[in-house]
Coordinates of C-alpha atoms in Angstrom, one line a residue:
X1 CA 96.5 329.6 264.0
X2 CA 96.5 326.9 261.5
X3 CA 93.5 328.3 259.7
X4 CA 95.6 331.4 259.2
X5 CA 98.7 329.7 257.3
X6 CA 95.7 327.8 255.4
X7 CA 94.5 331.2 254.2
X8 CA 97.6 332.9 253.8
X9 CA 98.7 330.1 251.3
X10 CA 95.4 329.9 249.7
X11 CA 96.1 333.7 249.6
X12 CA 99.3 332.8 247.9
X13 CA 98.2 330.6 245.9
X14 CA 95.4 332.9 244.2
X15 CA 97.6 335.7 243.4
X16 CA 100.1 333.6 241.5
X17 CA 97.1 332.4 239.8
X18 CA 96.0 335.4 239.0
X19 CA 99.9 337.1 238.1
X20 CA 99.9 333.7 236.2
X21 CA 96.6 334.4 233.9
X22 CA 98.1 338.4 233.6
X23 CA 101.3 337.2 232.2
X24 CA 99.3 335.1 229.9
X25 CA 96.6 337.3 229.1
X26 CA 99.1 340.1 228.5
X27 CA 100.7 338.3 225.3
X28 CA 99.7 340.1 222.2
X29 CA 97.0 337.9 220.4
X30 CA 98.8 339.5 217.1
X31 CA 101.7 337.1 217.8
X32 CA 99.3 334.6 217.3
X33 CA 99.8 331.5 214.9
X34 CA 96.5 331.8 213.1
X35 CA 94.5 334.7 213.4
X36 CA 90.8 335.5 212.2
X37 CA 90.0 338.7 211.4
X38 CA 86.4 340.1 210.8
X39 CA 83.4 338.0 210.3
X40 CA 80.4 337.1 207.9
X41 CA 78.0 338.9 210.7
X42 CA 80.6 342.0 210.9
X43 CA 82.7 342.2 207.9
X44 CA 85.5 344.3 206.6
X45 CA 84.3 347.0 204.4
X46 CA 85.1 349.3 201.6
X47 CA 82.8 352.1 202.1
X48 CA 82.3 355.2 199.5
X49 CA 79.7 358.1 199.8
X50 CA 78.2 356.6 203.0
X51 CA 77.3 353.2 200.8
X52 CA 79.2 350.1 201.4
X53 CA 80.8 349.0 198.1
X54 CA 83.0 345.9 198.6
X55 CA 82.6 343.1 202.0
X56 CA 85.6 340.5 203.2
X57 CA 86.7 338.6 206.1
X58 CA 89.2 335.8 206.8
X59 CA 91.7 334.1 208.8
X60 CA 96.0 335.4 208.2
X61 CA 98.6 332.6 209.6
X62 CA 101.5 330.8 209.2
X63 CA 102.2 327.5 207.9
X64 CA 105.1 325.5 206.3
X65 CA 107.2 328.3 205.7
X66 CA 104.8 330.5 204.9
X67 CA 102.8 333.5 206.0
X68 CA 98.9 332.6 204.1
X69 CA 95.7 334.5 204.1
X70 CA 92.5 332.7 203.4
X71 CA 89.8 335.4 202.7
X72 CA 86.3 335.9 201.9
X73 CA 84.5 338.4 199.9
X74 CA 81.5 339.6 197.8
X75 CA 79.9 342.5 196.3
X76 CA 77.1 343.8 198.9
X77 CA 75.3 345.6 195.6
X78 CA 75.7 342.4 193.5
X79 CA 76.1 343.1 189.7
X80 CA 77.6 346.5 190.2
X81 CA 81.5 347.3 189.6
X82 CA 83.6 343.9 190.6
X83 CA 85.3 343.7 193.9
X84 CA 88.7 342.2 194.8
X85 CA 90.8 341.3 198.1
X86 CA 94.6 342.9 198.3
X87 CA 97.0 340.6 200.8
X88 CA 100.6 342.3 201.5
X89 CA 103.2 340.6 203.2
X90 CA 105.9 342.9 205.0
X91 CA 109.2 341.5 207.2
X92 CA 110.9 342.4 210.2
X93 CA 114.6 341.4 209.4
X94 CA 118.3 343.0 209.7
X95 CA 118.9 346.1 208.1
X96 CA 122.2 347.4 206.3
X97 CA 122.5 349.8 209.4
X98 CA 123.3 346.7 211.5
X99 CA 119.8 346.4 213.1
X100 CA 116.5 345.5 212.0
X101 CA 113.3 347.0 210.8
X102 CA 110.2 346.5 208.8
X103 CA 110.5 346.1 205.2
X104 CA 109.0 348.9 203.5
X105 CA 107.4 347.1 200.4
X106 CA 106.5 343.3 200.8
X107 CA 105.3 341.0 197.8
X108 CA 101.3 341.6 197.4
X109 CA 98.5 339.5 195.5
X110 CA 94.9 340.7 194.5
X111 CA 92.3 338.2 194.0
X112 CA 90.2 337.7 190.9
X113 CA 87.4 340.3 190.5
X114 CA 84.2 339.4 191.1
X115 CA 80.3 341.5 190.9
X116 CA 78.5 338.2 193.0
X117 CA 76.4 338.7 195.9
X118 CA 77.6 335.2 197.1
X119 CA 81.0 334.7 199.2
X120 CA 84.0 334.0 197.2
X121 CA 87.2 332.1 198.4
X122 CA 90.6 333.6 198.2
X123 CA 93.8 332.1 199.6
X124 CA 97.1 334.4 199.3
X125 CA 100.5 333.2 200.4
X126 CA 104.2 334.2 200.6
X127 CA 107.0 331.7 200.9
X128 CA 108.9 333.4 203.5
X129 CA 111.4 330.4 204.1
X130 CA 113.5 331.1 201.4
X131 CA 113.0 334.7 200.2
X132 CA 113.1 335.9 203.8
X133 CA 114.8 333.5 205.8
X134 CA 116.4 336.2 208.3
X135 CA 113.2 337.5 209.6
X136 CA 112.0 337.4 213.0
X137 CA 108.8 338.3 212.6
X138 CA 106.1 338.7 209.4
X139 CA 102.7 340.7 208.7
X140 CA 99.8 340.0 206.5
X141 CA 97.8 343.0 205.7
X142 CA 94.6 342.6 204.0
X143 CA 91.9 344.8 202.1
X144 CA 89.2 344.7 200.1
X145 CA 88.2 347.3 197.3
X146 CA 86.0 348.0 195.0
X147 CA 87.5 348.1 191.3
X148 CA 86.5 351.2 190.0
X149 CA 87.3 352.2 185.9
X150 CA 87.1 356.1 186.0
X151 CA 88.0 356.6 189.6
X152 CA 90.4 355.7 192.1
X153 CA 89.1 352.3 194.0
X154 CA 87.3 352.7 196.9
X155 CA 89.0 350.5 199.4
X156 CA 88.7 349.2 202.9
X157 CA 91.0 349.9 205.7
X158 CA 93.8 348.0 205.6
X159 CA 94.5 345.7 208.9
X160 CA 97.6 343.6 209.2
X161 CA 98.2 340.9 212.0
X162 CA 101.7 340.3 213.1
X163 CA 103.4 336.7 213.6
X164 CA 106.2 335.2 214.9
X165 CA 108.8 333.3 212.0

């Protein structure tokens, strides 16, 4: 009888453990306070006619009142057209309606252009503490294209990461 209870607690015991690690598993990493995104291995890429034209990875989060992006990139066809990285900062934040929503159109910065093979540093950042000091919640969306005289750029996808002001 008294290896029963034993079990039955170490039962208990194992599915609050378990509940435990759901609850924490089930937070979503995009609330994060630093998040990395792509990798030197596996990076973002601006892709046109099958050929990859323009390569970037990095690492969005917040700090000091503000949201920053530090990014990577490089031209995988060095010498060709330059390349450049785009990081756009959007807000979730009361609306005239009385609620709140996403702004439509955050402020943006695009980095230097640049036609090297090697990896180039980039940081972006947006002072959120005073320009949007009534938002819950920020995003950092990043891209990297390939700037293009004649035609329209060809750009990468453009994956944002979502953080808690």
């Amino acid at each position: 009888m008294h290896r029963t209870s034993l079990t039955r607690l170490d039962a208990r015991l194992l599915a609050a453990a378990v509940l435990s690690g759901l609850f924490v598993t089930s937070v979503p990493a995009a609330y994060a306070a630093e998040q990395d995104w792509y990798s030197r291995s596996t990076p973002l890429t601006a892709v046109e006619d099958g050929e990859a034209q323009a390569l970037a990875y990095g690492t969005s989060y917040t700090k000091d009142g503000y949201l920053k992006n530090h990014t990577y990139y490089r031209d995988p066809r060095a010498g060709g057209d330059a390349v450049y990285t785009e990081t756009g900062y959007t807000y979730f934040a009361p609306d005239q309606d009385g609620g709140s929503s996403w702004s439509e159109y955050g402020d943006s910065d695009q980095s230097d252009r640049s036609s090297s093979g090697a990896w180039v540093d980039q940081y972006d950042k947006d002072d959120y503490s005073s320009s949007h000091s009534d938002a819950d919640k920020g995003r950092v969306h990043s891209k990297v294209c390939e700037d293009q005289d004649w035609s329209p750029d060809a750009c990468s996808r453009r994956p944002f990461f979502t953080f808690t002001l």
